[in-house]
Amino acid sequence: MIRTAPVAHDGPGLPVDLDEAVHRCLVAGFDGTASVPSALKQLIDRGLGGVILFTRNVRDADQVRKLTDDLRALRPDLLVGIDNEGGGIGHLVSAGAPDGPGNFALGVVDDTELTARCADALAGHLASLGITASYAPVADLQHRPDNPIVRTRSFGADAELVARHLRAWITATEARGIASCAKHFPGHGGTVTDSHHDMAVDPRSHDELRPDLEPFRAAVAAGVPMLMSAHVVFPALDPHRPATLSRRILGDLLRHDIGFDGVLVTDALEMKAIADRYGEAAGARIALAAGADQVIVAVPELELTLACRDAVLGALHAGHLSEERVREAAGRVRRLAERYAAPADPRAHIGWDAGAGPEAARRAVRSRPAPRAVPGFHVVDLFPPPHPALNWGGEDLLTELRAVDPTATGTAITEEPANLSASIAGILHWAAGSPLVVATYDAGLHPWQARLRDALLARRPDAVRVSTGLPEDGDDVCSYGRGRANLRAAAEVLAGR
């Protein structure tokens, strides 16, 4: 049941200021583009710390600006955040977001000034929409070829490379008055499990984990105002709990060793690593007790946010969570809001470089020798369905190639064909007489792509191999990501532009 008013000092519940402190520790997702749900209004009235927007909240730029204005009219110190990594990870395509190349392409180019220009464009666009917090950049190192979730979201595998690009990104974002957030502490790149789907474990030793901490140290030194925790168990650091719920990792390591005093926000609690093992409500209570300052419930079911809120209130009543810890967390959120919650006049945020992302994508693609360009390619673009937690704007390689070579033909395949032989025969029939491109997206993680690619190459060894994820042996072209800028850059190479 939703309470409609704060609890009075002399009532059976918490003091008003402590009730508000509890609500400051929450970040809620919600449904809709035009109106604020009544349950969300009541949470905001009681002190809700932030909301997180997704594609479901975005129709166009004017609509988003009105929505953020309406939210902030309810509470001026409400933080409005969004995942805004660039590349294929963003939710503002229909609101005119600048094309970003994604972090891995930026790491391949390794030009920190260009990284800063890309980050500035993304942050300037957020400022123009009244969005004040960006849950980016990714600070994870991409160690393992079988890691299923970090991949091209990372700047790379080298700690110093990642650190210098983080510094450039954070500094540029700060200059626009947007709060950045380095994630996922202490690193998700050494796992073989996606924490959206199950508990991830990084079995490496303490010494082996040291390089993963360096980008986070660099982010803190650069003044990053937020960090996001990883739903990953690190037995060398805490054998019993994932980082999000670990006092050893959040308190001893992050607060005391690294010295971070900004807002520590959890990754979304509905991710199965937390939801299936602990439950979202218990996860909220344990995370705050462990040292988190805000917990995110990204799904739009506000009943789940309320359940997390009630678990925290109940823990305070029962003495399982201290007032001091909640007030400390709320104080950090309050200071963050004082610095970032009020958006600047959007007219002050014009003039970002919309060409920075496409330039970075082109420079990354052209870092490898280009195949011979010919017109009229038949493209077979293989990629899995989009990750449920990550946005996909419908980009595909054929569309981008047709924009520069209208004679191109082809198809996109997003799942294993029921009849592999029939699919191969059909593709070869339609591609007869045309040069062939076979594009895959992380085929090592999706064996059906490798089987289909290899069968086609056996019949058409002249085919050009393209990777739209991490590079693989034998690729002729690699885009280092599936964002629109990445795919267009690869298409330009194929077309000889």
XYZ file of C-alpha atoms in Angstrom:
497
model
C 0.000 0.000 0.000
C 1.341 3.439 -0.938
C 1.453 5.955 1.900
C 0.260 9.346 0.810
C 2.079 11.499 3.342
C 5.266 11.476 5.404
C 5.059 9.976 8.864
C 4.751 12.550 11.634
C 7.332 12.863 14.421
C 4.876 11.727 17.036
C 3.352 8.908 14.961
C 4.265 5.263 15.010
C 6.639 5.596 12.054
C 9.878 7.428 11.331
C 10.606 11.142 11.744
C 9.839 13.136 8.633
C 13.479 13.893 7.875
C 14.490 10.245 8.202
C 11.581 9.160 5.997
C 12.807 11.648 3.407
C 16.350 10.309 3.762
C 15.127 6.791 2.958
C 13.449 8.042 -0.215
C 16.576 9.922 -1.298
C 18.307 6.555 -1.434
C 15.987 5.323 -4.216
C 16.187 5.684 -8.007
C 13.037 4.568 -9.827
C 12.165 3.636 -13.377
C 8.649 4.255 -14.648
C 6.420 3.954 -17.692
C 5.179 6.701 -19.968
C 6.286 9.655 -22.046
C 3.749 12.353 -21.235
C 2.544 12.032 -17.658
C 4.033 11.190 -14.278
C 2.328 8.180 -12.638
C 0.559 9.002 -9.372
C 2.621 6.448 -7.428
C 5.790 8.108 -8.677
C 4.465 11.542 -7.708
C 3.942 10.294 -4.166
C 7.459 8.897 -4.018
C 8.825 12.210 -5.288
C 6.772 14.083 -2.701
C 8.396 12.029 0.043
C 11.903 12.780 -1.205
C 12.708 10.360 -4.055
C 16.347 10.839 -4.973
C 16.185 10.142 -8.691
C 14.497 8.632 -11.699
C 16.094 6.713 -14.561
C 14.774 7.110 -18.091
C 14.734 4.435 -20.795
C 13.628 4.189 -24.416
C 10.092 3.645 -23.116
C 10.147 7.256 -21.831
C 11.408 8.819 -25.074
C 9.411 9.940 -28.099
C 11.274 13.045 -29.280
C 13.414 15.854 -27.891
C 10.566 18.263 -27.085
C 8.672 15.536 -25.259
C 11.703 14.562 -23.166
C 12.367 18.175 -22.223
C 8.754 18.621 -21.117
C 8.885 15.375 -19.150
C 12.036 16.392 -17.289
C 10.534 19.825 -16.620
C 7.395 18.190 -15.217
C 9.418 15.867 -13.010
C 11.533 18.678 -11.644
C 8.479 20.851 -11.057
C 7.403 18.212 -8.554
C 10.763 18.350 -6.792
C 13.573 20.659 -7.973
C 16.323 18.511 -6.459
C 15.234 15.332 -8.246
C 18.086 13.813 -10.243
C 17.071 12.665 -13.730
C 19.433 10.041 -15.107
C 19.856 7.753 -18.091
C 22.322 5.157 -19.430
C 24.214 7.120 -22.070
C 27.349 5.223 -23.037
C 27.258 5.849 -26.777
C 27.644 3.247 -29.494
C 24.760 0.812 -29.301
C 24.052 1.706 -25.646
C 21.712 4.649 -25.460
C 18.033 5.446 -25.280
C 17.798 8.814 -27.003
C 17.980 7.947 -30.712
C 14.491 9.304 -31.365
C 15.399 12.454 -29.423
C 18.239 13.285 -31.801
C 21.168 11.835 -29.847
C 24.596 12.399 -31.404
C 26.035 9.265 -32.996
C 28.675 7.833 -30.651
C 31.144 5.085 -31.571
C 31.134 3.265 -28.225
C 34.113 2.960 -25.920
C 36.072 0.180 -27.614
C 36.328 2.103 -30.866
C 37.564 5.114 -28.884
C 40.189 2.913 -27.252
C 41.310 1.615 -30.659
C 41.788 5.176 -31.909
C 43.364 6.135 -28.553
C 42.967 9.894 -28.982
C 41.817 11.332 -25.658
C 40.912 14.667 -27.235
C 38.537 12.829 -29.569
C 37.107 10.879 -26.626
C 36.490 14.179 -24.849
C 34.704 15.556 -27.926
C 32.459 12.478 -28.081
C 31.671 12.690 -24.361
C 31.006 16.416 -24.689
C 28.498 15.817 -27.490
C 26.603 13.224 -25.462
C 26.622 15.408 -22.342
C 25.600 18.529 -24.231
C 22.641 16.672 -25.677
C 21.604 15.495 -22.192
C 21.810 19.033 -20.883
C 19.589 20.264 -23.703
C 16.943 17.733 -22.599
C 17.095 18.506 -18.884
C 18.744 15.177 -18.026
C 21.330 15.737 -15.327
C 22.963 12.354 -14.632
C 24.600 9.936 -17.061
C 25.265 6.370 -15.912
C 28.478 6.264 -17.945
C 31.332 5.698 -18.658
C 32.139 1.990 -18.347
C 35.412 1.558 -16.424
C 35.583 -2.235 -16.742
C 38.541 -3.876 -18.464
C 37.614 -6.236 -21.288
C 39.752 -9.250 -20.350
C 38.052 -12.360 -21.581
C 36.904 -13.213 -25.107
C 33.982 -15.071 -23.527
C 32.819 -12.195 -21.330
C 29.176 -11.741 -22.374
C 28.352 -8.219 -21.179
C 31.301 -5.767 -21.156
C 32.944 -6.267 -24.573
C 32.788 -3.129 -26.780
C 31.344 -1.146 -23.890
C 34.888 -1.096 -22.481
C 37.704 1.122 -23.715
C 39.933 -1.964 -23.793
C 41.998 -4.421 -21.776
C 44.881 -2.161 -20.762
C 44.341 -0.406 -17.438
C 46.293 2.733 -18.313
C 44.527 3.138 -21.672
C 41.161 2.801 -19.986
C 42.188 5.203 -17.226
C 43.228 7.993 -19.570
C 40.025 7.766 -21.588
C 37.958 7.750 -18.407
C 39.677 10.956 -17.317
C 38.902 12.591 -20.656
C 35.255 11.448 -20.565
C 34.617 12.500 -16.964
C 36.258 15.908 -17.404
C 34.245 16.684 -20.543
C 30.979 15.549 -18.964
C 31.627 17.617 -15.849
C 32.249 20.703 -17.988
C 28.677 20.389 -19.275
C 27.277 20.239 -15.743
C 26.253 16.577 -16.057
C 27.008 14.013 -13.349
C 28.960 11.055 -14.726
C 29.097 7.583 -13.191
C 31.973 5.121 -13.652
C 30.825 1.506 -13.617
C 30.784 -1.386 -12.597
C 32.963 -1.357 -9.461
C 35.262 -3.208 -8.933
C 34.978 -4.537 -12.513
C 32.804 -6.876 -14.576
C 35.337 -7.728 -17.266
C 36.770 -10.890 -15.732
C 33.516 -12.858 -15.681
C 31.907 -15.339 -18.048
C 28.384 -14.640 -16.789
C 26.108 -11.683 -17.435
C 24.756 -10.514 -14.078
C 21.488 -9.601 -15.763
C 20.866 -13.339 -16.025
C 22.679 -14.972 -13.087
C 25.242 -14.357 -10.384
C 28.617 -13.605 -11.941
C 31.839 -14.731 -10.252
C 35.369 -13.476 -10.878
C 37.675 -16.158 -9.457
C 40.976 -14.286 -9.830
C 43.351 -13.611 -6.961
C 43.701 -10.289 -5.213
C 46.886 -9.517 -7.149
C 45.245 -10.413 -10.443
C 42.388 -8.004 -9.676
C 44.660 -5.019 -9.052
C 44.707 -3.779 -12.671
C 40.883 -3.705 -12.741
C 40.891 -1.265 -9.828
C 43.205 1.228 -11.527
C 40.588 2.766 -13.854
C 38.310 3.323 -10.866
C 41.155 4.958 -8.950
C 41.711 7.204 -11.972
C 38.005 8.050 -12.152
C 37.957 9.006 -8.468
C 41.096 11.122 -8.910
C 39.386 12.847 -11.860
C 36.479 13.813 -9.604
C 33.796 11.424 -10.818
C 30.739 12.150 -8.640
C 29.156 8.675 -8.894
C 30.264 5.066 -9.104
C 28.036 2.068 -9.842
C 28.590 -1.313 -8.202
C 28.824 -4.692 -9.926
C 26.592 -7.652 -9.078
C 29.690 -9.856 -9.123
C 31.184 -12.099 -6.451
C 34.944 -11.732 -5.988
C 36.026 -14.574 -3.679
C 39.433 -12.945 -3.171
C 37.715 -9.821 -1.822
C 34.566 -11.246 -0.219
C 33.688 -14.915 -0.736
C 30.164 -14.537 0.566
C 28.466 -11.624 -1.184
C 28.497 -9.801 -4.531
C 30.145 -6.392 -4.547
C 26.790 -4.589 -4.460
C 26.022 -6.188 -1.082
C 29.541 -6.372 0.357
C 30.711 -4.117 3.163
C 34.262 -5.328 2.562
C 34.206 -4.180 -1.060
C 32.082 -1.038 -0.777
C 33.383 0.053 2.620
C 36.893 -1.230 3.180
C 38.053 -1.168 -0.435
C 36.144 1.666 -2.073
C 35.614 4.128 0.763
C 38.732 3.557 2.871
C 41.377 2.294 0.434
C 40.446 4.162 -2.734
C 38.966 7.126 -0.867
C 35.739 7.644 -2.816
C 33.261 9.911 -1.019
C 30.767 10.467 -3.820
C 27.483 8.684 -4.433
C 27.726 4.939 -4.829
C 24.717 3.648 -6.746
C 23.863 0.013 -7.310
C 23.271 -1.573 -10.654
C 19.579 -2.404 -11.119
C 18.269 -4.630 -8.323
C 15.911 -6.554 -10.601
C 18.889 -8.111 -12.359
C 18.803 -11.827 -11.636
C 22.143 -11.852 -9.824
C 20.346 -10.022 -6.997
C 16.664 -10.753 -7.612
C 16.999 -14.542 -7.804
C 19.426 -14.961 -4.899
C 18.234 -12.318 -2.445
C 15.135 -10.617 -3.788
C 15.041 -6.955 -4.760
C 13.700 -5.733 -1.417
C 16.304 -7.567 0.652
C 18.908 -6.465 -1.858
C 18.009 -2.823 -1.246
C 18.306 -3.222 2.521
C 21.599 -5.126 2.386
C 23.141 -2.802 -0.224
C 22.457 0.304 1.863
C 23.797 -1.395 4.985
C 26.930 -2.385 3.047
C 27.660 1.200 1.962
C 25.632 1.967 -1.153
C 23.974 5.391 -1.209
C 21.297 4.793 -3.832
C 19.633 1.648 -5.136
C 18.191 1.489 -8.642
C 14.975 -0.261 -9.559
C 14.993 0.252 -13.306
C 11.856 -1.663 -14.287
C 8.696 0.462 -14.496
C 6.727 -1.557 -11.924
C 6.617 0.979 -9.119
C 5.296 -1.672 -6.751
C 8.804 -3.108 -6.762
C 10.327 0.253 -5.867
C 7.800 0.541 -3.052
C 8.697 -2.930 -1.801
C 12.360 -1.934 -1.678
C 11.434 1.267 0.152
C 9.334 -0.647 2.666
C 12.149 -3.139 3.287
C 14.465 -0.271 4.180
C 11.838 1.334 6.417
C 11.243 -2.003 8.100
C 14.966 -2.540 8.677
C 15.199 0.866 10.332
C 12.233 0.094 12.595
C 13.739 -3.274 13.550
C 17.187 -1.857 14.186
C 18.791 -3.920 11.392
C 19.817 -0.759 9.534
C 21.182 2.246 11.366
C 19.821 5.765 11.050
C 23.405 6.983 10.762
C 24.023 4.884 7.639
C 20.820 6.089 5.932
C 21.478 9.717 6.816
C 25.055 9.410 5.536
C 23.817 8.015 2.230
C 21.083 10.634 1.901
C 23.587 13.368 2.666
C 25.767 12.292 -0.237
C 22.740 12.237 -2.551
C 21.713 15.672 -1.311
C 25.153 17.091 -2.093
C 25.039 15.500 -5.540
C 21.636 17.050 -6.183
C 22.797 20.477 -5.035
C 25.543 20.302 -7.628
C 23.731 18.721 -10.576
C 19.955 18.447 -10.186
C 19.046 21.884 -11.537
C 19.706 21.880 -15.290
C 21.419 24.844 -16.879
C 19.658 26.906 -19.499
C 19.686 24.627 -22.565
C 20.678 27.605 -24.694
C 24.045 27.486 -22.931
C 24.564 23.950 -24.179
C 24.462 24.417 -27.922
C 27.451 23.845 -30.126
C 28.566 20.298 -29.412
C 30.470 18.549 -32.163
C 28.012 16.103 -33.744
C 30.761 14.906 -36.085
C 33.030 13.605 -33.321
C 31.373 10.183 -33.057
C 31.367 9.423 -36.788
C 34.992 10.599 -37.014
C 36.004 8.246 -34.203
C 34.123 5.328 -35.771
C 35.814 5.911 -39.154
C 39.266 6.148 -37.601
C 38.711 2.905 -35.686
C 37.504 0.960 -38.736
C 40.384 2.241 -40.839
C 42.939 1.107 -38.270
C 43.107 -2.198 -40.212
C 43.989 -2.770 -43.894
C 40.846 -2.360 -45.989
C 39.603 -4.989 -48.439
C 39.101 -4.104 -52.083
C 35.967 -1.984 -52.417
C 33.430 -3.050 -55.019
C 29.843 -1.937 -55.647
C 26.755 -4.084 -55.267
C 27.638 -6.218 -52.242
C 25.125 -8.773 -51.024
C 25.255 -8.464 -47.219
C 24.428 -11.214 -44.732
C 24.326 -9.486 -41.329
C 24.276 -11.963 -38.433
C 23.592 -10.733 -34.908
C 21.594 -11.906 -31.885
C 18.409 -10.248 -30.652
C 19.196 -7.108 -28.659
C 20.002 -7.492 -24.983
C 16.816 -6.849 -22.975
C 18.536 -4.273 -20.767
C 20.225 -2.391 -23.599
C 18.724 -0.253 -26.291
C 18.755 -1.155 -29.970
C 17.533 1.364 -32.502
C 17.116 -1.067 -35.379
C 20.544 -0.421 -36.922
C 21.879 -2.961 -39.384
C 24.795 -3.079 -41.788
C 22.721 -3.379 -44.962
C 20.806 -0.176 -44.236
C 24.031 1.726 -43.688
C 25.652 0.249 -46.794
C 22.640 1.151 -48.931
C 23.019 4.749 -47.766
C 26.379 4.903 -49.542
C 25.784 2.216 -52.213
C 22.117 1.943 -53.248
C 22.921 -1.168 -55.321
C 23.659 -3.238 -52.199
C 21.304 -6.078 -51.310
C 21.096 -8.557 -48.468
C 19.420 -9.622 -45.274
C 19.730 -9.562 -41.481
C 19.475 -12.814 -39.504
C 18.981 -12.594 -35.738
C 18.590 -16.231 -34.723
C 19.742 -19.682 -35.759
C 17.906 -20.806 -38.890
C 15.643 -23.810 -38.413
C 17.156 -25.350 -41.545
C 20.787 -24.350 -41.950
C 21.229 -26.003 -45.352
C 18.140 -24.334 -46.771
C 19.246 -20.938 -45.450
C 22.679 -21.296 -46.992
C 21.190 -22.352 -50.327
C 18.837 -19.370 -50.285
C 21.601 -16.914 -49.460
C 23.868 -18.294 -52.181
C 21.016 -18.098 -54.680
C 20.278 -14.458 -53.918
C 23.998 -13.580 -53.800
C 24.801 -15.294 -57.113
C 26.783 -12.956 -59.325
C 27.321 -10.421 -56.525
C 30.268 -9.873 -54.182
C 29.363 -11.238 -50.748
C 29.781 -9.776 -47.250
C 29.272 -11.999 -44.193
C 29.055 -9.970 -40.984
C 28.969 -11.466 -37.489
C 28.549 -9.988 -34.039
C 30.607 -11.776 -31.370
C 30.342 -15.123 -33.146
C 32.426 -16.742 -30.423
C 29.531 -16.218 -28.019
C 26.897 -17.271 -30.552
C 28.022 -20.497 -32.283
C 25.144 -20.446 -34.758
C 26.689 -17.374 -36.350
C 30.044 -19.121 -36.714
C 28.400 -22.183 -38.258
C 26.471 -20.122 -40.779
C 29.467 -17.916 -41.584
C 31.838 -20.847 -42.041
C 29.376 -22.731 -44.236
C 28.993 -19.679 -46.463
C 32.757 -19.134 -46.640
C 33.254 -22.758 -47.644
C 31.074 -22.108 -50.713
C 32.140 -18.492 -51.225
C 35.783 -18.135 -50.103
C 35.845 -14.765 -51.875
C 33.406 -13.324 -49.319
C 34.464 -10.353 -47.218
C 34.319 -11.069 -43.476
C 33.108 -8.267 -41.218
C 32.949 -8.218 -37.420
C 30.563 -5.766 -35.796
C 31.724 -6.607 -32.256
C 35.186 -7.410 -30.956
C 37.695 -8.363 -33.655
C 38.121 -12.032 -34.550
C 40.838 -13.881 -36.459
C 40.245 -13.724 -40.179
C 38.137 -10.553 -40.247
C 38.656 -8.216 -43.175
C 36.788 -5.323 -41.537
C 35.955 -4.668 -37.881
C 33.595 -1.910 -36.762
C 34.229 -2.413 -33.008
C 30.543 -1.926 -32.236
C 27.026 -1.989 -33.630
C 26.095 1.637 -33.150
C 24.921 3.503 -36.211
C 28.243 5.356 -36.496
C 30.175 2.079 -36.356
C 28.078 0.391 -39.026
C 28.178 3.427 -41.292
C 31.960 3.578 -40.989
C 32.241 -0.095 -41.946
C 29.845 0.465 -44.849
C 31.993 3.338 -46.127
C 35.055 1.085 -46.147
C 33.161 -1.593 -48.078
C 31.954 0.988 -50.579
C 35.386 2.589 -50.936
C 34.293 5.952 -49.581
